[in-house]
Coordinates of C-alpha atoms in Angstrom, one line a residue:
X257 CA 163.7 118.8 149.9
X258 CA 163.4 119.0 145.8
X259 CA 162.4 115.7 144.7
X260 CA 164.9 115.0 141.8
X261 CA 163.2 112.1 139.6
X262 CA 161.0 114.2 137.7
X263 CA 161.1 114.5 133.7
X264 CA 163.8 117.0 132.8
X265 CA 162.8 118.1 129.4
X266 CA 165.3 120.6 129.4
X267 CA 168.1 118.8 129.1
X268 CA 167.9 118.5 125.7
X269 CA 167.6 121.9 125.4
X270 CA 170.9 123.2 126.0
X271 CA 172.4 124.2 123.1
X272 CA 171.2 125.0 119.8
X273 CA 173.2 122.3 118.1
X274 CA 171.6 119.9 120.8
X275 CA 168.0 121.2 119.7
X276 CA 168.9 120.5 116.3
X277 CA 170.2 117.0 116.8
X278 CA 166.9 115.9 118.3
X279 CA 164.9 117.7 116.3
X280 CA 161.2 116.2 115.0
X281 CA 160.8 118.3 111.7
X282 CA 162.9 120.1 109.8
X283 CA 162.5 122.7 106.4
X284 CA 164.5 122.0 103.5
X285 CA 164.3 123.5 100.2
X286 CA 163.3 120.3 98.8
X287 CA 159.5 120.6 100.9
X288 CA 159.0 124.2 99.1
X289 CA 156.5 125.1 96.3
X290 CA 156.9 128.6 94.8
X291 CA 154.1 130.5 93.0
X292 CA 154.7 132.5 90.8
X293 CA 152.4 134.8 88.6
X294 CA 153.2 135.0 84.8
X295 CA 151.3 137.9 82.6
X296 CA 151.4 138.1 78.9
X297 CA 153.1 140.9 77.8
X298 CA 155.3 142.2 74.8
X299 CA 157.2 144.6 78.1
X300 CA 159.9 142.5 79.1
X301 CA 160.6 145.1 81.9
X302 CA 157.2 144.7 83.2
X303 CA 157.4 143.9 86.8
X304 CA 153.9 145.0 88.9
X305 CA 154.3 144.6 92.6
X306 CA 150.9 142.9 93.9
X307 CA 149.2 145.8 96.2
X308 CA 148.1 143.3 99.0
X309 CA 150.4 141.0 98.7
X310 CA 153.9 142.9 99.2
X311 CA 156.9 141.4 97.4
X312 CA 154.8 139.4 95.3
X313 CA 154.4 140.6 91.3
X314 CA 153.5 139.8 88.4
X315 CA 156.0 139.4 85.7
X316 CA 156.7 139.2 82.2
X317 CA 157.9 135.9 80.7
X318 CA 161.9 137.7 80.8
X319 CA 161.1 139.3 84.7
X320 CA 159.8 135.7 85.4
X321 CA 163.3 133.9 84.4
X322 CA 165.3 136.6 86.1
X323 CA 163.5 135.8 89.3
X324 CA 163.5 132.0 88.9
X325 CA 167.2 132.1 88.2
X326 CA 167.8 134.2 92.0
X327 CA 165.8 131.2 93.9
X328 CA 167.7 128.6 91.6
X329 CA 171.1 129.7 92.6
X330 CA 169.2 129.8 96.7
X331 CA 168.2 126.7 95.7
X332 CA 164.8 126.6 94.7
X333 CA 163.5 123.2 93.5
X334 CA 160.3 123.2 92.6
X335 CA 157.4 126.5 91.5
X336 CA 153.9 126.4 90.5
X337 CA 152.8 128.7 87.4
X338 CA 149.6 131.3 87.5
X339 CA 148.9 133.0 84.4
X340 CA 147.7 136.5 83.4
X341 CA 146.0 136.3 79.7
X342 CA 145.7 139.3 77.7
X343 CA 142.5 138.5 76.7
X344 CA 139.9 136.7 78.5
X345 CA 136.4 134.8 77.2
X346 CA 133.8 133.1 78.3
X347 CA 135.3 129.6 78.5
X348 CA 138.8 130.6 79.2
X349 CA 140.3 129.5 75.9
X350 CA 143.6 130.6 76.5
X351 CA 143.9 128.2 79.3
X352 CA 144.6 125.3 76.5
X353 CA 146.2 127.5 73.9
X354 CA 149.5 125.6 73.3
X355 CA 150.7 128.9 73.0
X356 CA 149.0 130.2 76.1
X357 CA 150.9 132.5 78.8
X358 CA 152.0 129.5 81.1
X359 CA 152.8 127.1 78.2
X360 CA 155.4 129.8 77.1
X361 CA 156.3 129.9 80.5
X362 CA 156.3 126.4 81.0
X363 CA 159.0 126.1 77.9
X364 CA 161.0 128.5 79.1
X365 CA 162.2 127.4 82.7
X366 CA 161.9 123.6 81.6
X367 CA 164.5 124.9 78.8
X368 CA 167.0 127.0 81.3
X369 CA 166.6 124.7 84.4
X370 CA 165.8 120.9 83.4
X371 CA 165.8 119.8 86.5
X372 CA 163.2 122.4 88.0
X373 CA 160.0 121.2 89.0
X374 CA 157.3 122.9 87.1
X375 CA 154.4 122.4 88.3
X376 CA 151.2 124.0 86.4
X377 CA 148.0 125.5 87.9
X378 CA 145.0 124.0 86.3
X379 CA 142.4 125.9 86.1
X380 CA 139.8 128.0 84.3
X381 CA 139.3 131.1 86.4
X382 CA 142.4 133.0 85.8
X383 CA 141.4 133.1 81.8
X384 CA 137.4 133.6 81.8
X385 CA 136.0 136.7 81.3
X386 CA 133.5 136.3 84.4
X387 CA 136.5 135.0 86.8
X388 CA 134.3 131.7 87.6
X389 CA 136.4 127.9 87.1
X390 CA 133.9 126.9 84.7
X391 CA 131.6 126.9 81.9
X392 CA 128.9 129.6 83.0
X393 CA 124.8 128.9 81.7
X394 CA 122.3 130.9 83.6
X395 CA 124.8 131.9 85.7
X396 CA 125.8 128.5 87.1
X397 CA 128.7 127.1 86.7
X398 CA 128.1 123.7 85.1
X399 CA 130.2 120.9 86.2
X400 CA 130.3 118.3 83.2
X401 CA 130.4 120.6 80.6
X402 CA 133.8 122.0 82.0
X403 CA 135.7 118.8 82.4
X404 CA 136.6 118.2 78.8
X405 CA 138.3 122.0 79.1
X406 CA 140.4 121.4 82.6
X407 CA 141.5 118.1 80.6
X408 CA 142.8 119.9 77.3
X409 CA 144.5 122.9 79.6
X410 CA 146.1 119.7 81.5
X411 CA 147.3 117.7 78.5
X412 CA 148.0 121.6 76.7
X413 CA 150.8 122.1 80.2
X414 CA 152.0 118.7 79.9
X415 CA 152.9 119.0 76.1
X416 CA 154.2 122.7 76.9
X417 CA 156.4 120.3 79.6
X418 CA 155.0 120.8 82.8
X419 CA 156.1 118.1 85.4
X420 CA 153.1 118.1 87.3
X421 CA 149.4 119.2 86.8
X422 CA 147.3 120.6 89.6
X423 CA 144.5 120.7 89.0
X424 CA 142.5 123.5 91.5
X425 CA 138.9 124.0 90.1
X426 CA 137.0 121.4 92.5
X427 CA 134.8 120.4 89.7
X428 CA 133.3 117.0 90.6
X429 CA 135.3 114.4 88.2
X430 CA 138.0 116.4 86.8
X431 CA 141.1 113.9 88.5
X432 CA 139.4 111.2 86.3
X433 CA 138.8 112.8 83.2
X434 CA 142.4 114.8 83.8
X435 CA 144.1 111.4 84.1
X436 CA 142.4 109.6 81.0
X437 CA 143.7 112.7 78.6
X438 CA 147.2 112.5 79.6
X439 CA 147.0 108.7 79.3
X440 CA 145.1 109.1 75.7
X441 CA 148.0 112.0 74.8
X442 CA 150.8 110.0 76.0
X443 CA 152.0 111.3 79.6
X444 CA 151.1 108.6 81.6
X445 CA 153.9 109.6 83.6
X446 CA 152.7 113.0 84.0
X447 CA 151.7 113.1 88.1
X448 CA 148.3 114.8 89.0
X449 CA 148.7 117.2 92.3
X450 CA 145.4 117.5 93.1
X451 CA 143.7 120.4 95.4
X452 CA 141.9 117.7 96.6
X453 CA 140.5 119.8 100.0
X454 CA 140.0 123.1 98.7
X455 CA 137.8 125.5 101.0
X456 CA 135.8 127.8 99.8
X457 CA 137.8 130.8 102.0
X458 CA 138.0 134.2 102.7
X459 CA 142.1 133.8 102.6
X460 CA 142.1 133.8 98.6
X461 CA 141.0 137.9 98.8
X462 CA 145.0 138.8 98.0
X463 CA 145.6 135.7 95.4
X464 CA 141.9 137.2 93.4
X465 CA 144.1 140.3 92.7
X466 CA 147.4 138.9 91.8
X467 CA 145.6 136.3 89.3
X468 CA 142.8 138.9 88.5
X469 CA 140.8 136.4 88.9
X470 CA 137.8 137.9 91.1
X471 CA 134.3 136.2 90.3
X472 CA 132.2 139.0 88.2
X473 CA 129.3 137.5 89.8
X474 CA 128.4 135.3 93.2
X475 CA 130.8 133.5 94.2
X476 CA 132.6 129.8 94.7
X477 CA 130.8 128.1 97.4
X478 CA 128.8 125.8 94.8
X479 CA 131.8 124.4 93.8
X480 CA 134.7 124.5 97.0
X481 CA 134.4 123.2 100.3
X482 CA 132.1 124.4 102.9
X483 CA 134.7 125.8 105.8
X484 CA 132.6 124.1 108.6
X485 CA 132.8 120.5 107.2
X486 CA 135.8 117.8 107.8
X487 CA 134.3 114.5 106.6
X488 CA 133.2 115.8 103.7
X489 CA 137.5 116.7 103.4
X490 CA 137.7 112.9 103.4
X491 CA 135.3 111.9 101.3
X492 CA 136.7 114.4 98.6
X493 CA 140.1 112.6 99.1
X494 CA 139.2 109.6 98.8
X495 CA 137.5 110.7 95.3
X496 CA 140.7 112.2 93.4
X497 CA 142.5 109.1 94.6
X498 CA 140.1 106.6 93.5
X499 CA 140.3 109.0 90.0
X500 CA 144.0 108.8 90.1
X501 CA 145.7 111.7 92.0
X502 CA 149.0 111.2 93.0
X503 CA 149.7 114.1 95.4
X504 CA 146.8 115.5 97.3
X505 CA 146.7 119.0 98.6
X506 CA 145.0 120.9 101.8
X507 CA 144.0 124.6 100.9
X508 CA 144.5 127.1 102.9
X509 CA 147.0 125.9 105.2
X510 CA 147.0 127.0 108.7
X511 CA 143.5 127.7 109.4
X512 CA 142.8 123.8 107.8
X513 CA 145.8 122.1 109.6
X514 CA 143.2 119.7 111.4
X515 CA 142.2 118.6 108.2
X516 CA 145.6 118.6 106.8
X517 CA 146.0 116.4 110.1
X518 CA 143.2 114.1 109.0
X519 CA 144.3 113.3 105.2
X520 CA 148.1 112.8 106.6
X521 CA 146.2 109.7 108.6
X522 CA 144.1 108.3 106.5
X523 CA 145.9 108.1 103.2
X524 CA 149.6 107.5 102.7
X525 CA 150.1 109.4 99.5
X526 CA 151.8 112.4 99.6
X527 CA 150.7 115.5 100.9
X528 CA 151.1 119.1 100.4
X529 CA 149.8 122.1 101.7
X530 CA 149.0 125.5 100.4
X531 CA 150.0 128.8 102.4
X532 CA 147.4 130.8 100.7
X533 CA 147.9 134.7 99.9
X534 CA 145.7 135.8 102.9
X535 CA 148.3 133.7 105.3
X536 CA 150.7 135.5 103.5
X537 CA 149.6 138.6 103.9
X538 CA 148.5 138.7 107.1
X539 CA 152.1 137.9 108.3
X540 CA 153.7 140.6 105.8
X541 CA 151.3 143.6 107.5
X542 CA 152.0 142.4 110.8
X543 CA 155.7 142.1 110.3
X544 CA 155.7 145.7 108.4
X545 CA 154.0 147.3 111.7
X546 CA 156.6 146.0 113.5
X547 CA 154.3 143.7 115.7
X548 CA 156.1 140.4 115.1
X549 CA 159.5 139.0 113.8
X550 CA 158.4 137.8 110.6
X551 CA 161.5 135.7 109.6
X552 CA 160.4 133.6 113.1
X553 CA 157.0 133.2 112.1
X554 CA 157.0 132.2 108.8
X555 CA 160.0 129.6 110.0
X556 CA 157.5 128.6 112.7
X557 CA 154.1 128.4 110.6
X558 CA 155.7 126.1 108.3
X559 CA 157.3 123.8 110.5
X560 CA 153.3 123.8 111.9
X561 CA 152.5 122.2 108.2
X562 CA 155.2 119.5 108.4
X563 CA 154.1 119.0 111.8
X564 CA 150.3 118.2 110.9
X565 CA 151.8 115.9 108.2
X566 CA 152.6 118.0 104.8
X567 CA 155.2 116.5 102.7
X568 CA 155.3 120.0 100.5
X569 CA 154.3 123.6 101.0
X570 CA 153.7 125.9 98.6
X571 CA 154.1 128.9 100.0
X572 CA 154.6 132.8 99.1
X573 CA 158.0 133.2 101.2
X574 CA 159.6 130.3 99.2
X575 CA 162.3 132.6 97.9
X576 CA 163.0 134.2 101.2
X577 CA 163.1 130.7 103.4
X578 CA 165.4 129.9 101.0
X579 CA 167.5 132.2 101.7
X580 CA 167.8 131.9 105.6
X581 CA 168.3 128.1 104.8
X582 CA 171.4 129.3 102.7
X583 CA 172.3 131.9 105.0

């Protein structure tokens, strides 16, 4: 005789419209993040697919509105801005041009689509001529000396009307001295997303060639996260908040979803997670050999983020989630 008064999981299993009905997490548009890359060029056709990073480019400022416009109409909400310089130097002046690449961007979409999200990368690397986040002496990147840069590019993105800064260097102190030259300039209201846990990882290889933003020399581990180390995730936390983040943000995502699991925990402010260009990748190669469904996996890895406790995920496939949400 089968016993009968065992758990029965499956009856809530039934159906597809029963699944959904008690259903723990859930992507929606408004959780998504899109990068996008942004080069500065007088081609407004120019449109250069990203080798290693298939259906990714970089676009001109006109390519760029085309493509925003397409996720708008899917129903893209929010999109973080990388820029490509025409000219780089050694302390990344065009970072904090007011008429740098993403400040132009920045204009643009915030003029077409007010009620986009723009959210603005700051940082140094994608502008300096040796591919480092900082001021270089002796071939150190100095930490101090930097801050007062990462705070003009900030307040340079805010004026150009970015809606949120974030900033992604992981110099020690730059939340602080960020947050004190918005106040100074007048955008107190200007919200800091700060890459608060930001490994030092091998995933970044296909973002390096998107942003051209490879180091010319060493490398990053001086200045981001030792992989091995979770406390020291906590401790950096606890940091930006203290200096006045308002979002804090896990990079990468799914290799770093204990730690994503950790800040969700300990800290009630929101969270967002980055689904970095190797992630991406990866999942693109696969699904191209035809080893896995890709439209199931990259539904399934993000659900994984809002599992371990993102409230947003920036992620690559943005544009195409939002289309199987529409769809």
């Amino acid at each position: 005789m089968i016993p009968t008064d065992f758990f029965r999981g499956r009856r809530l299993r039934n159906s597809l419209t029963l699944r959904q009905l008690v259903r723990e997490n859930e992507i929606t548009a408004n959780d998504l993040i899109m990068p996008y890359f942004v080069a500065e060029t007088d081609d407004v056709s120019f449109m250069k697919e990203i080798s290693s990073m298939p259906g990714q480019y970089q676009l001109s400022l006109e390519q760029l509105k085309k493509k925003v416009g397409e996720a708008v109409e899917n129903g893209l909400k929010s999109c973080i801005l990388f820029g490509i310089p025409a000219e780089k130097d050694a302390v990344g002046s065009q970072a904090y041009d007011d008429a740098g690449i993403v400040q132009k961007a920045i204009r643009m979409l915030k003029d077409t689509w007010p009620e986009l999200v723009v959210c603005a990368d700051t940082c140094l690397c994608e502008y300096t001529s040796h591919g480092h986040c900082g001021i270089v002496k002796n071939d150190y990147v100095v930490n101090d000396p930097t801050l007062n840069l990462l705070a003009k590019t900030a307040v340079a993105q805010a004026r150009a009307g970015a809606d949120i800064v974030a900033p992604s260097d992981m110099m020690d102190g730059r939340v602080a001295a960020i947050r004190a030259a918005l106040d100074d300039a007048g955008f107190i209201n200007t919200p800091i997303m700060s890459y608060a846990v930001k490994y030092a990882s091998s995933f970044y290889g296909p973002f390096r060639e998107a942003a051209e933003s490879s180091p010319q020399f060493g490398d990053r581990k001086t200045y981001q996260m030792d992989p091995p180390n979770s406390r020291e995730a906590m401790r950096e936390a606890v940091a930006d908040l203290e200096e006045g983040a308002d979002i804090l943000m896990v990079k990468p995502g799914m290799p770093y979803l204990d730690i994503l699991r950790q800040v969700r925990d300990n800290f009630d402010t929101p969270v967002a997670a980055y689904q970095v260009s190797g992630e991406y990748s990866m999942i693109k190669a696969a699904a191209q050999n035809g080893w896995i469904d890709e439209e199931g996996v990259v539904m399934e890895a993000l659900v994984a983020f809002k599992r371990a406790g993102a409230d947003l995920i920036l992620t690559y496939f943005t544009e195409d989630v939002l289309k199987t949400l529409k769809r």
